[in-house]
PDB file of C-alpha atoms in Angstrom:
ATOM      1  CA  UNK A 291     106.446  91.075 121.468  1.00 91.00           C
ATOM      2  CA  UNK A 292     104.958  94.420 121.206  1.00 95.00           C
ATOM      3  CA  UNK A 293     101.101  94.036 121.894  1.00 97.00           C
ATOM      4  CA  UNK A 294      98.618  97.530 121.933  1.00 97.00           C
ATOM      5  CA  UNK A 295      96.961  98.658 125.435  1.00 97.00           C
ATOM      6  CA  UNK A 296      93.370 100.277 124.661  1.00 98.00           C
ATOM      7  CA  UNK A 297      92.871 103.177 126.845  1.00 98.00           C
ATOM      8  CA  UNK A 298      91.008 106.340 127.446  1.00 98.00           C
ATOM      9  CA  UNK A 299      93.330 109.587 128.892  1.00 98.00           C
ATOM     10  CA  UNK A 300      91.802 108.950 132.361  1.00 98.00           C
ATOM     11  CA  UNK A 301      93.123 105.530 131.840  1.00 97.00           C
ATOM     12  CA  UNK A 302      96.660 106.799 130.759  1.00 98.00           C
ATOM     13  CA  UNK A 303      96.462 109.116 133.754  1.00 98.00           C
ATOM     14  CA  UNK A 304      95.619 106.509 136.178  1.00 97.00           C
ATOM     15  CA  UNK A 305      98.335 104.283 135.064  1.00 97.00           C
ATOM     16  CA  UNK A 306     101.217 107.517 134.704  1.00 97.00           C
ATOM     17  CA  UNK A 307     100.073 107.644 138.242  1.00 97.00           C
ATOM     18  CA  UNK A 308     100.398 104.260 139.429  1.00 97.00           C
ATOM     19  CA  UNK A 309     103.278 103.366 136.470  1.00 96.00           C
ATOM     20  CA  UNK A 310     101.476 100.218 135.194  1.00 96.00           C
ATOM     21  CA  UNK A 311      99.141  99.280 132.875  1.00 96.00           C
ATOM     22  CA  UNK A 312      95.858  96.903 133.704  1.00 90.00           C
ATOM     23  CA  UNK A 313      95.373  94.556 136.636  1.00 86.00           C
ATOM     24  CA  UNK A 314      95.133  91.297 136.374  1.00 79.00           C
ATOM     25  CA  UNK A 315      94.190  89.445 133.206  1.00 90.00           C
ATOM     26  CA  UNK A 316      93.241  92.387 130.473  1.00 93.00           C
ATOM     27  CA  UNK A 317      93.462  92.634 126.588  1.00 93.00           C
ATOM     28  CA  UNK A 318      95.225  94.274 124.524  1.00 95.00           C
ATOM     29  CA  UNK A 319      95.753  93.759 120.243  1.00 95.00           C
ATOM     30  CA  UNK A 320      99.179  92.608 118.801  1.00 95.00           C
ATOM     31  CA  UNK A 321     100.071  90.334 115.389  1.00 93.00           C
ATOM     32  CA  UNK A 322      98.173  87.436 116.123  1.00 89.00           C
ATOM     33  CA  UNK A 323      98.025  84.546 113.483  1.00 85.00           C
ATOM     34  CA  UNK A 324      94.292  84.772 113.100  1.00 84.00           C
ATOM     35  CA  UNK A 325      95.250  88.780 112.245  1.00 88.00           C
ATOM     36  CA  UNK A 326      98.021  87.272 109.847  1.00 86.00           C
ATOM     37  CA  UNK A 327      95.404  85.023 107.826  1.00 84.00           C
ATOM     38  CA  UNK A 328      93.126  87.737 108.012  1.00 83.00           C
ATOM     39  CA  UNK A 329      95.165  90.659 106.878  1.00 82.00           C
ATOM     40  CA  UNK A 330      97.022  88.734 104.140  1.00 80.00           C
ATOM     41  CA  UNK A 331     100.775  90.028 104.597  1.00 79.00           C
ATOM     42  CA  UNK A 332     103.627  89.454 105.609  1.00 81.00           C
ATOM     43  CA  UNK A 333     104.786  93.089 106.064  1.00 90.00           C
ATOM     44  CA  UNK A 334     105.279  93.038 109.852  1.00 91.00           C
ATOM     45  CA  UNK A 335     105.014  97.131 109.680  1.00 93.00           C
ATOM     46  CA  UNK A 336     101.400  96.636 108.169  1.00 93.00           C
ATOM     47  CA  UNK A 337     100.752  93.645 110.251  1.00 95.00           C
ATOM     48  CA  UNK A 338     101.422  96.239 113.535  1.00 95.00           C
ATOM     49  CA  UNK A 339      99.671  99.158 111.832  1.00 95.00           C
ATOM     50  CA  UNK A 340      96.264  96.860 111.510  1.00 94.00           C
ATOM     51  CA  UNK A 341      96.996  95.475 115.311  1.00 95.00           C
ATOM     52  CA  UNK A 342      96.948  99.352 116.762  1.00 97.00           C
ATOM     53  CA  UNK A 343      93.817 100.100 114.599  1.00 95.00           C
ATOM     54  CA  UNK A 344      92.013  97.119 116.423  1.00 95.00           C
ATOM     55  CA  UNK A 345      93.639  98.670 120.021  1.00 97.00           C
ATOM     56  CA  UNK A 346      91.874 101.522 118.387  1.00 97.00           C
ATOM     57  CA  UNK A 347      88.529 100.147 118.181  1.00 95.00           C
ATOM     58  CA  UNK A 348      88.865  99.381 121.674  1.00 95.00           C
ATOM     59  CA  UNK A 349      89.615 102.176 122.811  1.00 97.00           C
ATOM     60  CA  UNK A 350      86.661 103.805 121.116  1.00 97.00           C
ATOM     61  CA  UNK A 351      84.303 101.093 122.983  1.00 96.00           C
ATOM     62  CA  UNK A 352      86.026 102.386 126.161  1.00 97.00           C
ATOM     63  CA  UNK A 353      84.887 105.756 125.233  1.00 98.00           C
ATOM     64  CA  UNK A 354      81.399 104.593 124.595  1.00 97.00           C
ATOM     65  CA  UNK A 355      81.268 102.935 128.299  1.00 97.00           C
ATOM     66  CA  UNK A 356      82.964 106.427 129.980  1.00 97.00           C
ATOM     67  CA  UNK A 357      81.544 110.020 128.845  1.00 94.00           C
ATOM     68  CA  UNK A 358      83.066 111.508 130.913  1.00 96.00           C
ATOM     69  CA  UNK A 359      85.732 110.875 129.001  1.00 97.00           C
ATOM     70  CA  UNK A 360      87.272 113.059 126.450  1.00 97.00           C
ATOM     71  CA  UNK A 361      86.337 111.708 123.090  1.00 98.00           C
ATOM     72  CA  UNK A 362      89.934 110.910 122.218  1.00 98.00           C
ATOM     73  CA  UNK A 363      91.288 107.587 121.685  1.00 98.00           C
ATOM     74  CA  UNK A 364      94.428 106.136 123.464  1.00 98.00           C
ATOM     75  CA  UNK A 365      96.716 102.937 122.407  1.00 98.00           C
ATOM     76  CA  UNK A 366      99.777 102.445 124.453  1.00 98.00           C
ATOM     77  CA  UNK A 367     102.660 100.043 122.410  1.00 98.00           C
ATOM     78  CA  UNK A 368     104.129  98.337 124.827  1.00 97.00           C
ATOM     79  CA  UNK A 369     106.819  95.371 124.581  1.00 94.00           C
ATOM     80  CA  UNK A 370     106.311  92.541 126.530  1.00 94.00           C
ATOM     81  CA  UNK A 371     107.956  89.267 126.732  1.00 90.00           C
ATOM     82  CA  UNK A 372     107.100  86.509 124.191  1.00 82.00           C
ATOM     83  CA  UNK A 373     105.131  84.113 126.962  1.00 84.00           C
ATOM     84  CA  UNK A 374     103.250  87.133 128.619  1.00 87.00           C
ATOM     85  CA  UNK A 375     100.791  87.817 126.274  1.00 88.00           C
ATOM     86  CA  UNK A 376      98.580  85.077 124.624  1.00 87.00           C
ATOM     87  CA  UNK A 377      95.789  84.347 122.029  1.00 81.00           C
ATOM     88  CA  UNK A 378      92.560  82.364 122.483  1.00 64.00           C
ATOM     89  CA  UNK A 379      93.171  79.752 120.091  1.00 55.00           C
ATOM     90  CA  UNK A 380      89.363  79.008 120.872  1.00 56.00           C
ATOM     91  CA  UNK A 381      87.985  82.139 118.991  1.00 56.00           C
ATOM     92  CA  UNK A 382      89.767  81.623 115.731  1.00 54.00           C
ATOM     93  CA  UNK A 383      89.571  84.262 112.976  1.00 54.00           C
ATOM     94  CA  UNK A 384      86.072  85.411 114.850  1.00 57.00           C
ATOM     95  CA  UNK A 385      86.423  89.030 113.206  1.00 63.00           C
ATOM     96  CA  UNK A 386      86.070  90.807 116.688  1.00 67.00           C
ATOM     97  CA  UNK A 387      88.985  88.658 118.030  1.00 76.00           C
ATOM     98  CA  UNK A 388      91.129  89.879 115.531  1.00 86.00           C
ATOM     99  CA  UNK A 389      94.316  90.968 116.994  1.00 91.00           C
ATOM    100  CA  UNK A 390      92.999  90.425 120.438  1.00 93.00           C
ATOM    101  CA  UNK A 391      95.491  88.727 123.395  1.00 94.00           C
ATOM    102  CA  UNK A 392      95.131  88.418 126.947  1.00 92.00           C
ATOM    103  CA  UNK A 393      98.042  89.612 129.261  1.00 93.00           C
ATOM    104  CA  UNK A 394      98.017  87.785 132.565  1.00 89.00           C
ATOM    105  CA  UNK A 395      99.238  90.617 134.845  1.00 90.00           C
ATOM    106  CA  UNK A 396     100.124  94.341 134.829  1.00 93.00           C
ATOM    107  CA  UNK A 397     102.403  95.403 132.435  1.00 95.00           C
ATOM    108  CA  UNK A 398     104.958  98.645 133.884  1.00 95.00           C
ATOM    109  CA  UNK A 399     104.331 101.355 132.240  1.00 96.00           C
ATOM    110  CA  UNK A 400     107.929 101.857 131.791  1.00 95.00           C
ATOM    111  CA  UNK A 401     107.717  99.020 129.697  1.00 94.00           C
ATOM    112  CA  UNK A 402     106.193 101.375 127.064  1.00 97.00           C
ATOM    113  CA  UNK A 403     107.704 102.352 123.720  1.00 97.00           C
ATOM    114  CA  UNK A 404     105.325 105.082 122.679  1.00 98.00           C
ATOM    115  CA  UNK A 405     101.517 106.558 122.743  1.00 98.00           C
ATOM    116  CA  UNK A 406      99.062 106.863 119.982  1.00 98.00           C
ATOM    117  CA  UNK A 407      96.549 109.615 120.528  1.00 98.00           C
ATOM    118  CA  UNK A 408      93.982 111.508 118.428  1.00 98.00           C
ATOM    119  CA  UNK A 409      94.667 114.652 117.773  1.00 97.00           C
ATOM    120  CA  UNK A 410      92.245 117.410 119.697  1.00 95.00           C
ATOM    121  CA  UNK A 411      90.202 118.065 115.837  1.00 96.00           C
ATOM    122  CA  UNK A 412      89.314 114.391 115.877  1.00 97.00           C
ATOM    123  CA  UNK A 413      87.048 114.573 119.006  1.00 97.00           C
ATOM    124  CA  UNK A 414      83.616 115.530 117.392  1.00 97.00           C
ATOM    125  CA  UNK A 415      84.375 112.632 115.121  1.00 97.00           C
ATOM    126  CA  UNK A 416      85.089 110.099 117.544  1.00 98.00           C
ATOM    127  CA  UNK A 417      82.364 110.987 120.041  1.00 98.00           C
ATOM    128  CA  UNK A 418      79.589 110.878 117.157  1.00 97.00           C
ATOM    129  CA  UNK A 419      81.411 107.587 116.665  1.00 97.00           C
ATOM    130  CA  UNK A 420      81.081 106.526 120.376  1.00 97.00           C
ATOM    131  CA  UNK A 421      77.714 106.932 120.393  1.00 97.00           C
ATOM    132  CA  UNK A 422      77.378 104.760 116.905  1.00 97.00           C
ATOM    133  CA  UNK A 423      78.803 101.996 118.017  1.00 95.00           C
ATOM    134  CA  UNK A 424      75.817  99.800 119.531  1.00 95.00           C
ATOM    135  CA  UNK A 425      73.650 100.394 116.584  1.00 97.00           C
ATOM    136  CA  UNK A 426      77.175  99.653 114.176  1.00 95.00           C
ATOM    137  CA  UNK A 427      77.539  96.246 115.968  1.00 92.00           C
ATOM    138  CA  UNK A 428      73.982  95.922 115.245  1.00 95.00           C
ATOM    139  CA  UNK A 429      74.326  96.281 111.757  1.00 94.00           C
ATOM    140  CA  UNK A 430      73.551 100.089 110.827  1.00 96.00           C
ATOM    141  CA  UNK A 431      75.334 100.756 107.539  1.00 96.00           C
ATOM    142  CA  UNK A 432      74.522 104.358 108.765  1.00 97.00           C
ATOM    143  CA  UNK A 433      76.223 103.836 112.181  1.00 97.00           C
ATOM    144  CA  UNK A 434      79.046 102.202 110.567  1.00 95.00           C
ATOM    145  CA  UNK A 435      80.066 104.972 108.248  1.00 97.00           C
ATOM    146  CA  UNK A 436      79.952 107.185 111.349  1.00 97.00           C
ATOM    147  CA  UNK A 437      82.419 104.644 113.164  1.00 96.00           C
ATOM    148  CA  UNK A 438      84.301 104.868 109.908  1.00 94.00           C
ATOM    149  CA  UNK A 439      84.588 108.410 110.120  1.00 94.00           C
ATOM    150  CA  UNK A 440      86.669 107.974 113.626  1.00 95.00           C
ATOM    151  CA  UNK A 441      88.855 105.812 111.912  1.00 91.00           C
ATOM    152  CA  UNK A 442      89.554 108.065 108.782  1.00 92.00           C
ATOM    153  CA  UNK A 443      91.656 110.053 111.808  1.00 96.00           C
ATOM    154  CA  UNK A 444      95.050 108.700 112.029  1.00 96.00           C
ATOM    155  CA  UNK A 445      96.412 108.602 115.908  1.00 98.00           C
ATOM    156  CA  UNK A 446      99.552 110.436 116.745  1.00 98.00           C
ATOM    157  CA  UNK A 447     102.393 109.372 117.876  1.00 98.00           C
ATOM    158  CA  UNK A 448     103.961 111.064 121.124  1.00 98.00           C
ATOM    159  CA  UNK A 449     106.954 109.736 122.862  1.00 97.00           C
ATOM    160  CA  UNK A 450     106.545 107.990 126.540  1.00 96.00           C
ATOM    161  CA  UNK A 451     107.994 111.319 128.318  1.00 97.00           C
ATOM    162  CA  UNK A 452     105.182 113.102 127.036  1.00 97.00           C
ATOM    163  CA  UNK A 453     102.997 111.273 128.515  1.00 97.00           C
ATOM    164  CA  UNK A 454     102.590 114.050 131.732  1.00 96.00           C
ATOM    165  CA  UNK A 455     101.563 116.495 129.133  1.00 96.00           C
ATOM    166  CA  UNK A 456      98.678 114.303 127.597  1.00 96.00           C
ATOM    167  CA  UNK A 457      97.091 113.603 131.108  1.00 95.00           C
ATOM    168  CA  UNK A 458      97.203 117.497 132.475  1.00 90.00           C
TER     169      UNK A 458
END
């Protein structure tokens, strides 16, 4: 099962350094079947594509917890086996459940089949965005289209070797 990590680059660079990803229970976002229902398709490609812009979101709430952190979101796709990651059937098609699954350990990084960054022009946009986000949960049409605006910029891809690169 390939399920999405949420991260921030200190967070990649913490786990390049210790070569695993969370501790103990954490969440990441894969193809849940509350995302199914709610997504309507049966394209698993799209179905994936909707579960890293989730990862996504998370990340950006990371971002809005850390600013010290550089206003860039990171998703780490990482394969796990079937059992190790789970939904709560108990939130249901809850919109901010979407996606969501709880991994009951660490996860080696080398477990990792790619990174999804934004790219370095995306960071004015995704800070504004950070700092959006409580009054966007809140209901701000305002706030939202500036939360929008982070998500108008498409991650990148990069390759788990490059990984050392991102984090120096």
């Amino acid at each position: 099962m390939r399920v999405y990590v949420p991260l921030t680059l200190p967070g990649l660079a913490e786990a390049h350094r210790t070569g695993q990803l969370g501790e103990g229970p954490f969440t990441a976002y894969a193809v849940t079947p509350a995302l199914r229902e709610w997504y309507r398709s049966d394209d698993i490609e799209e179905l994936e594509y909707a579960a890293l812009g989730r990862a996504a979101l998370a990340s950006l709430r990371l971002l809005a917890a850390d600013p010290a952190a550089p206003r860039r979101r990171v998703v780490v796709a990482v394969d796990v086996a079937d059992g190790a990651a789970s939904a709560d059937p108990g939130r249901g098609p809850e919109r901010d459940a979407l996606g969501e699954v709880r991994l009951a350990g660490p996860v080696r990084l080398a477990k990792a089949a790619a990174v999804h960054v934004d790219a370095e022009d995306a960071e004015e946009d995704v800070a504004a965005a950070a700092r959006a986000l409580d009054a966007a949960d809140e209901g701000d049409d305002d706030a939202r289209s500036v939360v929008d605006g982070a998500e108008d910029h498409e991650l990148l891809w990069f390759a788990t070797q490059e990984i050392p690169q991102l984090v120096a």
